[in-house]
mmCIF file of C-alpha atoms in Angstrom:
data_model
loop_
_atom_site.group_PDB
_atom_site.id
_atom_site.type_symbol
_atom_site.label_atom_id
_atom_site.label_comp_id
_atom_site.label_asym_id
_atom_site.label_seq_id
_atom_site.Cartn_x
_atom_site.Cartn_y
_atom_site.Cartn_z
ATOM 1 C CA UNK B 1 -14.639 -15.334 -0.058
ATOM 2 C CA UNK B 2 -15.619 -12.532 -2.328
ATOM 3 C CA UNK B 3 -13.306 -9.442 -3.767
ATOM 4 C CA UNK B 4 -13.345 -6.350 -5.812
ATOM 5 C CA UNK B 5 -10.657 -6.229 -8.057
ATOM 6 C CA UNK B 6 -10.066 -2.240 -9.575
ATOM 7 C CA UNK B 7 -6.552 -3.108 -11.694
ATOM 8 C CA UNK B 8 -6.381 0.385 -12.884
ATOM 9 C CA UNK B 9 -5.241 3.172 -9.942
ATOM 10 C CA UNK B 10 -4.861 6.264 -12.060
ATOM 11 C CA UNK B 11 -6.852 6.518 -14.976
ATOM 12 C CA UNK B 12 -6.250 9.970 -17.335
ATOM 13 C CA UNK B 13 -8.812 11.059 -20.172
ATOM 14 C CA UNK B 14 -9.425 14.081 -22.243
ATOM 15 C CA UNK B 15 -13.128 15.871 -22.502
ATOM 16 C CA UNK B 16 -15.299 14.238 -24.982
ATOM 17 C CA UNK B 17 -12.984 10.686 -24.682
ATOM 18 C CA UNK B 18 -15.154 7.832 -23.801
ATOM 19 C CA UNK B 19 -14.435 6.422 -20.154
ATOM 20 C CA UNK B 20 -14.268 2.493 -18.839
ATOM 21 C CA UNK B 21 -13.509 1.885 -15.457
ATOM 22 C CA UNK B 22 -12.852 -1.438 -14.657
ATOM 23 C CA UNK B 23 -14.076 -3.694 -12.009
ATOM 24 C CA UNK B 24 -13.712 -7.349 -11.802
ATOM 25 C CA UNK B 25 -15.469 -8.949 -8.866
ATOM 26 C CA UNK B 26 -14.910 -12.912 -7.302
ATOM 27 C CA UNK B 27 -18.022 -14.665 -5.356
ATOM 28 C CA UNK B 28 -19.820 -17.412 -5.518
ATOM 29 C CA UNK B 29 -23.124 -16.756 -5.033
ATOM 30 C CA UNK B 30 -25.628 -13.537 -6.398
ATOM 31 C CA UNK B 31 -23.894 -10.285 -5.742
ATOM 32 C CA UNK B 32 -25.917 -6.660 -5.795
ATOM 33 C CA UNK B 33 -22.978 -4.778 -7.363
ATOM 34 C CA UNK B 34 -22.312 -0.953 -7.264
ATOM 35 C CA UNK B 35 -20.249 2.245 -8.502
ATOM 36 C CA UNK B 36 -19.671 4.804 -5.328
ATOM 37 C CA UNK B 37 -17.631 8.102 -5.981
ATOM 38 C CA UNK B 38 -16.155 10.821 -4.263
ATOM 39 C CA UNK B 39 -15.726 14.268 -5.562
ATOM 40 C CA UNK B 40 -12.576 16.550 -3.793
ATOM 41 C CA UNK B 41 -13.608 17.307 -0.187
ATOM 42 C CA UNK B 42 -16.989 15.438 -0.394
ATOM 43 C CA UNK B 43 -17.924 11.925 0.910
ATOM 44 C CA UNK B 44 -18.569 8.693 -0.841
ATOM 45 C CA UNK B 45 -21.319 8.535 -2.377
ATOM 46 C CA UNK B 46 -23.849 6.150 -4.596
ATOM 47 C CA UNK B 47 -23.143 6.446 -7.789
ATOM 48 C CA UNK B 48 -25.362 3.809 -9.207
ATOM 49 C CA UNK B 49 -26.371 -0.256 -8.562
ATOM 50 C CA UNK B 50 -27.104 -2.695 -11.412
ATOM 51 C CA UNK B 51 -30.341 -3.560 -10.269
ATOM 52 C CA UNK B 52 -31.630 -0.809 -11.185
ATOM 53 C CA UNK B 53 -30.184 -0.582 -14.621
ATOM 54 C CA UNK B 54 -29.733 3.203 -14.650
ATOM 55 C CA UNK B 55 -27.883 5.976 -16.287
ATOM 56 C CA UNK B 56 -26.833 8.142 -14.071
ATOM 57 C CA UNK B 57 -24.849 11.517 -14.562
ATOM 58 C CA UNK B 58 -24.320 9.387 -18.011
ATOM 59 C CA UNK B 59 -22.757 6.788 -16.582
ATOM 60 C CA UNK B 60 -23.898 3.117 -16.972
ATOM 61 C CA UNK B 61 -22.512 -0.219 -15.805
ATOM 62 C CA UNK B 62 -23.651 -3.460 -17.228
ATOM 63 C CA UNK B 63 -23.417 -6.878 -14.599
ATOM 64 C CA UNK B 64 -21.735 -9.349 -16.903
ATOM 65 C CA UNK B 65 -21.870 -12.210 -14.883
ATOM 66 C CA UNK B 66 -19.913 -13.927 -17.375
ATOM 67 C CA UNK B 67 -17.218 -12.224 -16.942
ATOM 68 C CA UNK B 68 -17.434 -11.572 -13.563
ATOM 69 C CA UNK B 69 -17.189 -8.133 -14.095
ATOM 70 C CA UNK B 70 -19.300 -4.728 -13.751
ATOM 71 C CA UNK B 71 -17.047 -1.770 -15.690
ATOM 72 C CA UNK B 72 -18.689 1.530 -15.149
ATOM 73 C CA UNK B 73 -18.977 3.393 -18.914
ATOM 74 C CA UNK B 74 -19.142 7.021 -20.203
ATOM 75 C CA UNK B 75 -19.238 7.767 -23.578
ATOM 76 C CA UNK B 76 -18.466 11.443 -23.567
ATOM 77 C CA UNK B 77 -15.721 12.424 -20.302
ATOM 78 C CA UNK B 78 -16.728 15.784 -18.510
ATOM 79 C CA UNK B 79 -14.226 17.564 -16.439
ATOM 80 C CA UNK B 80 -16.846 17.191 -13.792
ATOM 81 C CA UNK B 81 -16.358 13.747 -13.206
ATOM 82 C CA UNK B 82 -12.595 13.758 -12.248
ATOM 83 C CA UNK B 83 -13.131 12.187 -9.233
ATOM 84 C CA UNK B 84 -12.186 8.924 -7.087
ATOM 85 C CA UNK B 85 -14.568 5.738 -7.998
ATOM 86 C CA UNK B 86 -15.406 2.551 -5.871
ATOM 87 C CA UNK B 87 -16.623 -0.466 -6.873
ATOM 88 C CA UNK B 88 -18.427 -2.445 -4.394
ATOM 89 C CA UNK B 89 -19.922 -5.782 -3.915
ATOM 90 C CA UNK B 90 -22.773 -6.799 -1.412
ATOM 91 C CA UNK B 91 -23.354 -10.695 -0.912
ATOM 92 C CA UNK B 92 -27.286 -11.027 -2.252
ATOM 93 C CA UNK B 93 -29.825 -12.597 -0.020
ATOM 94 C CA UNK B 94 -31.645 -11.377 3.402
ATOM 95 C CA UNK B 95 -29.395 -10.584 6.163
ATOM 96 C CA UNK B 96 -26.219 -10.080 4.183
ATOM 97 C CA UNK B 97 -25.685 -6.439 4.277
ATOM 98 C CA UNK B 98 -21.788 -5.956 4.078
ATOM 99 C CA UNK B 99 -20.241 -3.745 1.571
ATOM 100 C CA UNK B 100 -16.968 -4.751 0.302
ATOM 101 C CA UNK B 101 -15.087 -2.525 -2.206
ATOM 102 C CA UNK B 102 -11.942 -2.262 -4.356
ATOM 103 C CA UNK B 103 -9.091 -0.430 -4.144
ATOM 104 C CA UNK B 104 -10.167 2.564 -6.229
ATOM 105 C CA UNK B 105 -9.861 3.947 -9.612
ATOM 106 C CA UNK B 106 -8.588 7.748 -9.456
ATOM 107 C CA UNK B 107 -10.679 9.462 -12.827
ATOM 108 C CA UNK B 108 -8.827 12.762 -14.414
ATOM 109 C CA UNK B 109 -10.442 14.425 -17.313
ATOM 110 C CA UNK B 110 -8.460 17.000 -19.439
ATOM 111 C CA UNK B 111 -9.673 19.353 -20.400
ATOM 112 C CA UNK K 1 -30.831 17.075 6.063
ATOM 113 C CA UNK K 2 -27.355 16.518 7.221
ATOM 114 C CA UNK K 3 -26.960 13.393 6.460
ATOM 115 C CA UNK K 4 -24.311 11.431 8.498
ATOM 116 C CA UNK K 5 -22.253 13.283 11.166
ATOM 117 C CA UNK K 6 -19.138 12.409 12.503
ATOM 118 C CA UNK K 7 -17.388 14.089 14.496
ATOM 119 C CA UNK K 8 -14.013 14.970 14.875
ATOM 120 C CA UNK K 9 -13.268 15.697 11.050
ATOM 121 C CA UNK K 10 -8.771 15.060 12.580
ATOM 122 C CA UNK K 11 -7.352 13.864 14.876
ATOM 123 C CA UNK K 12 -3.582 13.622 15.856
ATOM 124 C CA UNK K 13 -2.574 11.449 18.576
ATOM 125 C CA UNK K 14 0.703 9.985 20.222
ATOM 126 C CA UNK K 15 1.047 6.537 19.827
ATOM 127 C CA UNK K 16 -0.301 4.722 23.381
ATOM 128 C CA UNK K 17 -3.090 7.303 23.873
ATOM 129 C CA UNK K 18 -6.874 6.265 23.298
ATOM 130 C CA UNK K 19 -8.918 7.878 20.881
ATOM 131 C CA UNK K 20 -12.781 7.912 20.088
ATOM 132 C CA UNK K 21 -15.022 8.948 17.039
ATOM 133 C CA UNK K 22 -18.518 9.920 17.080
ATOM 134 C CA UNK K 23 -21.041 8.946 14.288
ATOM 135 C CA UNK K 24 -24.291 10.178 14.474
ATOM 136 C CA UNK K 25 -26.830 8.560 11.533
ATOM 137 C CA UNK K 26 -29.319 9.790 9.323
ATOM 138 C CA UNK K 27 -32.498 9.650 11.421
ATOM 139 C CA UNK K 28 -34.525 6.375 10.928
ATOM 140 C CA UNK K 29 -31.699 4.310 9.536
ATOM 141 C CA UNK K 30 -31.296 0.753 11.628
ATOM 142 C CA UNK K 31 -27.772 0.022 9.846
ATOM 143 C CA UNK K 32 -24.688 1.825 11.096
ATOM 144 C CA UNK K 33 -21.467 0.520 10.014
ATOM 145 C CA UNK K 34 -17.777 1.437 10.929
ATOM 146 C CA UNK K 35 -15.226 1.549 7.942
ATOM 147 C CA UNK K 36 -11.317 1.948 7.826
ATOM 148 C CA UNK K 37 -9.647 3.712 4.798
ATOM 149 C CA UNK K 38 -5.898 3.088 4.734
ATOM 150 C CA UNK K 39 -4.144 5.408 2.326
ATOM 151 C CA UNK K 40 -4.654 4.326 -1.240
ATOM 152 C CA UNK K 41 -7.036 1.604 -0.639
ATOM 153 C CA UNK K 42 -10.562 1.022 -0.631
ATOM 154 C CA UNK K 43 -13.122 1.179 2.822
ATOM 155 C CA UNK K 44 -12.893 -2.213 4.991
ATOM 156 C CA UNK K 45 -15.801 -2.802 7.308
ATOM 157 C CA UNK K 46 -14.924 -3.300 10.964
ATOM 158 C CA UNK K 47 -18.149 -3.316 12.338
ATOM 159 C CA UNK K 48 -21.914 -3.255 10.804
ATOM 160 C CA UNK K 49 -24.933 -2.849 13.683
ATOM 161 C CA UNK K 50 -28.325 -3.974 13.514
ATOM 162 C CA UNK K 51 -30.042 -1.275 15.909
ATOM 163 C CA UNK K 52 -27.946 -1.817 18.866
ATOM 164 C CA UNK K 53 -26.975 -4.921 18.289
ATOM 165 C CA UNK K 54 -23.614 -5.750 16.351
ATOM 166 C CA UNK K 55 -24.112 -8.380 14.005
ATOM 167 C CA UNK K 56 -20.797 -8.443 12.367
ATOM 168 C CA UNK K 57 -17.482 -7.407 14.037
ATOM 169 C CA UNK K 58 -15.396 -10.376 12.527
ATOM 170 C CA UNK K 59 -12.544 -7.671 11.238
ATOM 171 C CA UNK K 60 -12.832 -5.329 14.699
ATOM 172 C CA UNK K 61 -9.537 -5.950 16.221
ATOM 173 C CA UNK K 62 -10.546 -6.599 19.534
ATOM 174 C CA UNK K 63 -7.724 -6.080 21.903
ATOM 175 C CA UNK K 64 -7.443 -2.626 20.857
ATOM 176 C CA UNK K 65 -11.055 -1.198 19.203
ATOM 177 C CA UNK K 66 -13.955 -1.620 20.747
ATOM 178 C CA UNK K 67 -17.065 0.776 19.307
ATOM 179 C CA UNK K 68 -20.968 0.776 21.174
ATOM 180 C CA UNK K 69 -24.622 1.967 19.702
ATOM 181 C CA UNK K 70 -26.183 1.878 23.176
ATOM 182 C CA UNK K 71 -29.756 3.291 22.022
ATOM 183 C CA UNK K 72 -29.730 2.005 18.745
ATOM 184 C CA UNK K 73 -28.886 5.450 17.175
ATOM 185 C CA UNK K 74 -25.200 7.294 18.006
ATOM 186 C CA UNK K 75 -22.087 5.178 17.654
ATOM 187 C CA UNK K 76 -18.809 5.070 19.063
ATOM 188 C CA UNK K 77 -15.861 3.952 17.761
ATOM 189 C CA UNK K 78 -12.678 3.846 20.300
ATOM 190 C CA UNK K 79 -8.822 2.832 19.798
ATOM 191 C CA UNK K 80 -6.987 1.826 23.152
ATOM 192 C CA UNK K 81 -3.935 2.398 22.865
ATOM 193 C CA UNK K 82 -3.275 3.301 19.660
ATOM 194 C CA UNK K 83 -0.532 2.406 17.289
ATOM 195 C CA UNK K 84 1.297 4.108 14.979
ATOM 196 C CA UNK K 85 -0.569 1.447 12.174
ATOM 197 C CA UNK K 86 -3.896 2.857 12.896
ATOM 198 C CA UNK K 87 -3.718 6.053 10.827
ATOM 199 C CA UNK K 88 -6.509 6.529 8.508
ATOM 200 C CA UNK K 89 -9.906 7.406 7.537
ATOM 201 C CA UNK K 90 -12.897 6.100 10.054
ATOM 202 C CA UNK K 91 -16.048 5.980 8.088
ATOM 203 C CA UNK K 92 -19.198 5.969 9.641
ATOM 204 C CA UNK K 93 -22.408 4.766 7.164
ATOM 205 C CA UNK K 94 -26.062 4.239 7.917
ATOM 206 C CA UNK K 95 -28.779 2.442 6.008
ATOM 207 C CA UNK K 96 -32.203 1.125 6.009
ATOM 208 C CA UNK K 97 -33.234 -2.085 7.860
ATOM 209 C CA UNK K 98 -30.001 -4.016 5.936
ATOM 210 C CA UNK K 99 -32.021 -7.495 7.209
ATOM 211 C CA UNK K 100 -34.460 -6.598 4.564
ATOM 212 C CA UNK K 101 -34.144 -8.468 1.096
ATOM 213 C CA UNK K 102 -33.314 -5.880 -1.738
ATOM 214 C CA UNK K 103 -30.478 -3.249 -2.228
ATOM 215 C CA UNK K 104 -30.785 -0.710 0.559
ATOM 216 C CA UNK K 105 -28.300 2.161 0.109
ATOM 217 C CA UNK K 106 -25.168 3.485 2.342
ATOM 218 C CA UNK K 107 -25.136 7.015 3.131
ATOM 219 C CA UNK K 108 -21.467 7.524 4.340
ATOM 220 C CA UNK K 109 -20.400 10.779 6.484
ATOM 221 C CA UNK K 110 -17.426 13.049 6.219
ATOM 222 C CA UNK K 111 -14.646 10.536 8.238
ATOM 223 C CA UNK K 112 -12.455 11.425 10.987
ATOM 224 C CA UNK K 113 -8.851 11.321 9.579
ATOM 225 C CA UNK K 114 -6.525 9.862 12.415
ATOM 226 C CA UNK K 115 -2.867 10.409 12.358
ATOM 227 C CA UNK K 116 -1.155 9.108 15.268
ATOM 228 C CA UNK K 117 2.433 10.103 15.572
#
């Protein structure tokens, strides 16, 4: 069965501080692997999907198969992007459309 | 371009009484799906549909939920009766043709937050 694994809940950084979020993800097969967020009082949201190896809003996030894991990276925090993040798995393949995501990694930036 | 609509933004309920959401997708998308957010955790899919067809409800509780896409466009998502476990966020999402190879993305809506006392 696959999973999403966030370990951090609250995660607290000052303006200009580089930013890891952490996601660790279990499946067997080829997963399409993404960031979602969600800004106060807005929905969810793409973020951005490794197969399109993008930065977005200066974020990146790097599949490590390796490790099993897909950390989303800033190197310079904003206040802006204080906002709740969601990493999410879909099973690869035709037909195999389900989203599954973690629990959530709450992002504060100081300012 | 609204996006996805979903309508009521809250609801409060007594425990035992029936509820219903409305989703309404963003036009042209074939994939609707039904989420739950409990408090603290992450969206868990209840039900994804296919046009009108639902092609995965393996985590719908049955005896209770039920949801319909009659026309292949609006969806439904109803709670009879509810229980006092039920209170969250209902997510509706729409996509693409999600039978098609390749990433398609989710566009979610706003949620109806259910509290049922």
């Amino acid at each position: 069965a696959q999973r999403v694994t966030q370990p951090e809940k609250l995660l607290s950084v000052f303006k200009g501080a580089p930013v890891e979020l952490k996601c660790n993800y279990s499946y067997s097969g080829s997963p399409e692997l993404f960031w979602y967020v969600q800004y106060s009082r807005q929905r969810l949201q793409l973020l951005l999907r490794h197969i399109s190896r993008e930065s977005i809003k200066g974020f990146t996030a790097d599949l490590n198969k390796g490790e099993t894991s897909f950390h989303l990276k800033k190197p310079f925090a904003q206040e802006e992007d204080s906002a709740m993040y969601y990493c999410a798995l879909r099973k690869g393949g035709p037909g195999a459309n389900n989203l599954f995501f973690g629990t959530g990694t709450r992002l504060t930036v100081i300012p | 371009e609204a996006g996805v609509v979903q309508s009521p933004r809250y609801k409060i309920i007594e425990k035992k009484q029936p509820v219903a959401f409305w989703c309404n997708p963003i036009s042209g998308h074939n994939t609707l799906y039904w989420y739950r957010q409990n408090l603290g955790q992450g969206p868990e899919l209840l039900i994804r549909y296919e046009n009108e067809e639902a092609v995965d409800d393996s985590q719908l509780p049955k005896d209770r939920f039920s949801a319909e896409r009659l026309k292949g466009v609006d969806s439904t998502l109803k709670i009879q009766p509810a229980e006092l476990g039920d209170s969250a966020v209902y997510l509706c999402a729409s996509s693409l043709d999600g039978r098609a190879s390749g990433s398609t993305e989710a566009f979610f809506g706003q949620g109806t937050r259910l509290t049922v006392v």
